[in-house]
mmCIF file of C-alpha atoms in Angstrom:
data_model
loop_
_atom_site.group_PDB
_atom_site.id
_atom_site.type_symbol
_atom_site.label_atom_id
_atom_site.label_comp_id
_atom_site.label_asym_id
_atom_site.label_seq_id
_atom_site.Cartn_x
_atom_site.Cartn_y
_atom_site.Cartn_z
ATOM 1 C CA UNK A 1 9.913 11.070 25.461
ATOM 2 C CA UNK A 2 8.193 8.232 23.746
ATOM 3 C CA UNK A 3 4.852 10.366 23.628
ATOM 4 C CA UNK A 4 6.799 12.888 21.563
ATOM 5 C CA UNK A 5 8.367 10.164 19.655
ATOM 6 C CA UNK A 6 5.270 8.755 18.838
ATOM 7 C CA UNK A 7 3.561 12.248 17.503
ATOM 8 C CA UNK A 8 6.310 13.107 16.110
ATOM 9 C CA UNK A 9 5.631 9.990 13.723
ATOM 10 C CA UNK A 10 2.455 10.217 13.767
ATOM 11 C CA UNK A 11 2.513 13.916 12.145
ATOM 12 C CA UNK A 12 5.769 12.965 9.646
ATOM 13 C CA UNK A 13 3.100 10.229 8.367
ATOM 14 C CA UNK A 14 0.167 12.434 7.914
ATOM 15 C CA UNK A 15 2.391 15.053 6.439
ATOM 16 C CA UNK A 16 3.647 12.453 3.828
ATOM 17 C CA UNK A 17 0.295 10.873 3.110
ATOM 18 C CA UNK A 18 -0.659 14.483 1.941
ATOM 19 C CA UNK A 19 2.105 14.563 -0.174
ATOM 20 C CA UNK A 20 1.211 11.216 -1.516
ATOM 21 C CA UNK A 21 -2.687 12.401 -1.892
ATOM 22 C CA UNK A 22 -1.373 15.408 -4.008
ATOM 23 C CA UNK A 23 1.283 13.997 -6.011
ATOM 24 C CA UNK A 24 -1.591 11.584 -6.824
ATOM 25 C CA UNK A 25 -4.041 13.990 -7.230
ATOM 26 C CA UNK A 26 -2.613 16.584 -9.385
ATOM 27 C CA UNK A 27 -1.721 14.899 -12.538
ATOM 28 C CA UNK A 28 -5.484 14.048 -12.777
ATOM 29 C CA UNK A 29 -6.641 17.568 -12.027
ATOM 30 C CA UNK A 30 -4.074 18.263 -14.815
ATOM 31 C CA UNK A 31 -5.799 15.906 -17.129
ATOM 32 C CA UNK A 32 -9.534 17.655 -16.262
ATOM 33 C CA UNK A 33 -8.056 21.437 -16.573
ATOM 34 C CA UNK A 34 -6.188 20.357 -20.690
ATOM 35 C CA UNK A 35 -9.908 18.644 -21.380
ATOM 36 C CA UNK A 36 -11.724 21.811 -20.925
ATOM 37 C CA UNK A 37 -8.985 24.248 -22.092
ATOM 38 C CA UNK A 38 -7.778 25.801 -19.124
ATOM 39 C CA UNK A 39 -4.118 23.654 -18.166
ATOM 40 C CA UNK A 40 -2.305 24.367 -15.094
ATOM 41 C CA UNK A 41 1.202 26.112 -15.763
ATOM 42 C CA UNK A 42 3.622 24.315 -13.443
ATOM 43 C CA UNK A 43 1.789 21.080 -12.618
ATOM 44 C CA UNK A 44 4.629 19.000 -13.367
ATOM 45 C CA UNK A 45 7.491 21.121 -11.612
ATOM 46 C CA UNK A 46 4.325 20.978 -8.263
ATOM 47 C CA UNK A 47 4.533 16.993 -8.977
ATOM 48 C CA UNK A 48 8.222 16.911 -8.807
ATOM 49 C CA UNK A 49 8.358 18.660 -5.677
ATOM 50 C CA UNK A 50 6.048 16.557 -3.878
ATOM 51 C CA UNK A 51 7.839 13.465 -5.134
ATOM 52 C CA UNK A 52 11.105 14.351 -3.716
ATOM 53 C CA UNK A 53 9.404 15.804 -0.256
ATOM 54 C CA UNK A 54 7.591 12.770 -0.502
ATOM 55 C CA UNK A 55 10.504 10.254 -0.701
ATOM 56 C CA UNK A 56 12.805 12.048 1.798
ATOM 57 C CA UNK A 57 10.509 12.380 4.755
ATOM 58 C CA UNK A 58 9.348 9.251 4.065
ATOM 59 C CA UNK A 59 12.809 8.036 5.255
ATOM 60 C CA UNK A 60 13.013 8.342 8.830
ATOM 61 C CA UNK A 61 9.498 6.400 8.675
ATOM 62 C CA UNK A 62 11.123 3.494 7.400
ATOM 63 C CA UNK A 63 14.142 3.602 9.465
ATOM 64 C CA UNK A 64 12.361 4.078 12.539
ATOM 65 C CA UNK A 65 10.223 1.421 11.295
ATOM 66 C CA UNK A 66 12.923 -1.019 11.094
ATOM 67 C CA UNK A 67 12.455 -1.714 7.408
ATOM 68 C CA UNK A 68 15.465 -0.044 6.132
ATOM 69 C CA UNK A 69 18.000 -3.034 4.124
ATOM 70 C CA UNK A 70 20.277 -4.059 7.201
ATOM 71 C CA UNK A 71 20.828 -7.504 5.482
ATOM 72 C CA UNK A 72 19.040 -9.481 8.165
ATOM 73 C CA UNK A 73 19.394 -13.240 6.347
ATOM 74 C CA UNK A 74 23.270 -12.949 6.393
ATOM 75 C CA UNK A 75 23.219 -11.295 10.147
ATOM 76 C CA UNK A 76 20.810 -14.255 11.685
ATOM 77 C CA UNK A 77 23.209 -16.784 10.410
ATOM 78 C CA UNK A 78 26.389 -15.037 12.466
ATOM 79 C CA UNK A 79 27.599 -16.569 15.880
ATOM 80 C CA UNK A 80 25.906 -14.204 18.787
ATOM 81 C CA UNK A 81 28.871 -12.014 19.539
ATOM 82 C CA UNK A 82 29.785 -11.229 15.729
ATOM 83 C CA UNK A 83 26.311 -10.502 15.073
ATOM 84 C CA UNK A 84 26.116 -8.019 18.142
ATOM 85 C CA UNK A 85 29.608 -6.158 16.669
ATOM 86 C CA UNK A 86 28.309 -5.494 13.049
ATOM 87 C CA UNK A 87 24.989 -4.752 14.481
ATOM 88 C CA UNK A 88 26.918 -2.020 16.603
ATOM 89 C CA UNK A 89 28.963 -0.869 12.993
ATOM 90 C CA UNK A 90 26.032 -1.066 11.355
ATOM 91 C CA UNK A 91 24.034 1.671 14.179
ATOM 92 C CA UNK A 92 27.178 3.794 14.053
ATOM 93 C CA UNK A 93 28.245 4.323 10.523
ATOM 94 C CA UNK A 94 24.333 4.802 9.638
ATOM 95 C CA UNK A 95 24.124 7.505 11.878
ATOM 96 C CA UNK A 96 27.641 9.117 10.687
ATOM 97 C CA UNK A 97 26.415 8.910 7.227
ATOM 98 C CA UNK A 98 23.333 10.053 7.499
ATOM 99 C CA UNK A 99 24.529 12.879 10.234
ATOM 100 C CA UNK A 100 26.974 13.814 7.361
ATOM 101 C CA UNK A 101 24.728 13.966 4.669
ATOM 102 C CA UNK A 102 22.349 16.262 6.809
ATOM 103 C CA UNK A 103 25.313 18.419 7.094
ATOM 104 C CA UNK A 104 25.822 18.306 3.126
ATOM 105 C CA UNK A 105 22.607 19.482 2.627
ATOM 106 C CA UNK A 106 22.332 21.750 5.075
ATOM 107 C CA UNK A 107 25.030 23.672 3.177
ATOM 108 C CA UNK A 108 23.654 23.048 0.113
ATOM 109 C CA UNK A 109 20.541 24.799 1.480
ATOM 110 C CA UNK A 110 22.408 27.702 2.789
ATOM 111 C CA UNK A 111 23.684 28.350 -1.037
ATOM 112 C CA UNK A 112 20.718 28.114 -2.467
ATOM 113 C CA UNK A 113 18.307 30.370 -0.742
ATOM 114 C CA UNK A 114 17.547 32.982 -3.752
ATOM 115 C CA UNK A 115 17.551 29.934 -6.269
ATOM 116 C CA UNK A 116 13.918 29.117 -7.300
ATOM 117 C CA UNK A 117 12.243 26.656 -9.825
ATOM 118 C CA UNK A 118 11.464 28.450 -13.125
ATOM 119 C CA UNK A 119 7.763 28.509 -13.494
ATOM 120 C CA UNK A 120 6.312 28.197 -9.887
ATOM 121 C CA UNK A 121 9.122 29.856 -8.113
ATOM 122 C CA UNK A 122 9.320 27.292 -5.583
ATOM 123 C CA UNK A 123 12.418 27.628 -3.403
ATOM 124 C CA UNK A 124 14.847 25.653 -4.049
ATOM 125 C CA UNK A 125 15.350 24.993 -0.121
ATOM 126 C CA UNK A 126 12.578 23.349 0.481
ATOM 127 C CA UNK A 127 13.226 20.403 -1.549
ATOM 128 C CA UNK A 128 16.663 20.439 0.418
ATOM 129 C CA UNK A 129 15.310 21.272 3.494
ATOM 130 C CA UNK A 130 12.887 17.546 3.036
ATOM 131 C CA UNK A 131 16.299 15.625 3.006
ATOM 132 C CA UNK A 132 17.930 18.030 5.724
ATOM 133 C CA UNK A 133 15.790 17.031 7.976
ATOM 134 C CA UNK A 134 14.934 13.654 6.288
ATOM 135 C CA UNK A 135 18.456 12.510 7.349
ATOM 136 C CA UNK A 136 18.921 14.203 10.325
ATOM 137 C CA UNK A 137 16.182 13.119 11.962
ATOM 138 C CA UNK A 138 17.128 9.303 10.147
ATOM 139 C CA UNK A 139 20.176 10.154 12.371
ATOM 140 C CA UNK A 140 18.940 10.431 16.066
ATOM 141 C CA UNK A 141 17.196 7.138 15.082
ATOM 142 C CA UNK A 142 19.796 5.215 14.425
ATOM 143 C CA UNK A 143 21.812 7.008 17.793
ATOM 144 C CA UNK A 144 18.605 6.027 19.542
ATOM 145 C CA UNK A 145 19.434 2.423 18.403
ATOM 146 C CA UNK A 146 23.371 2.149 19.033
ATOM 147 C CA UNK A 147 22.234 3.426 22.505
ATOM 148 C CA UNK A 148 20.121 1.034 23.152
ATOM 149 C CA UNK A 149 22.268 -1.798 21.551
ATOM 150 C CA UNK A 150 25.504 -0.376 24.040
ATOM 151 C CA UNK A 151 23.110 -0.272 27.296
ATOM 152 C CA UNK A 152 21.784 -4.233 26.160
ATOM 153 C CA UNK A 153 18.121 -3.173 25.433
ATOM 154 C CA UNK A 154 16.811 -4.086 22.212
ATOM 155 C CA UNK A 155 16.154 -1.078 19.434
ATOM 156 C CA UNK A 156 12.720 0.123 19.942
ATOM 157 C CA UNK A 157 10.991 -0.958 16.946
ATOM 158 C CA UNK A 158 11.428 -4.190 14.701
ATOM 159 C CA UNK A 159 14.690 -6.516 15.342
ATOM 160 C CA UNK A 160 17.778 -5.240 13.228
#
């Protein structure tokens, strides 16, 4: 199980650092292609897209990461027990949250499958299916860490 975990990350960050290398890249192939006359329709709607993918896959990085806001200076100075409790809301109403706004955009998805952007034609699903599974991935995460916070082992990464 942690072997899968740990690909699974392993290919989310790969996938993202492509997007990064692209969204990077493109505006600066753009810039080349207008200085010798031949501009590439749609560079900016391409850009867009791999700025959103970008940012939502990046999430479950950072959450399994441990680096997601969790308010850590106001926890550390709570008595033991009280800390423990809004540790435990904390785990639970992430995962709701970001279990129900999976579900939102799975829907969302499902509405939108002949929808396209206007000069690329890009599908409009995959920029919702990034935070689909952006969030519902972020989800098992933080189900992962109420687990392990109910059974008294520490979260597997970081110390929220």
């Amino acid at each position: 199980m942690q072997s899968l975990a740990t690909t699974a990350r392993k290919l989310l960050t790969g996938l993202v650092a492509a997007l990064f290398i692209g969204l990077t890249l493109l505006p600066a192939v753009q810039i080349v292609l207008r200085l010798v006359g031949k501009p590439f329709i749609g560079a900016e709607e391409l850009t867009r897209f791999f700025l959103i993918c970008m940012i939502f896959l990046s999430y479950p990085l950072v959450v399994a990461a441990k680096e997601n806001i969790v308010m850590a200076e106001l926890k550390n100075h709570l008595p033991r027990k009280l800390r423990w409790c809004v540790e435990v809301f904390i785990d639970l109403a992430s995962a709701v949250l970001t279990f129900y706004v999976s579900y939102a955009a799975y829907f969302t998805v499902m509405k939108n499958l002949k929808n396209a952007t206007p000069t690329l034609q890009i599908p409009f699903w995959l920029f919702l299916a990034s935070t689909f599974a952006a969030f519902f991935l972020s989800g098992f995460i933080h189900l992962s860490d109420l687990y392990s916070r109910l059974t008294g082992r520490a979260p597997s990464a970081g110390n929220r």
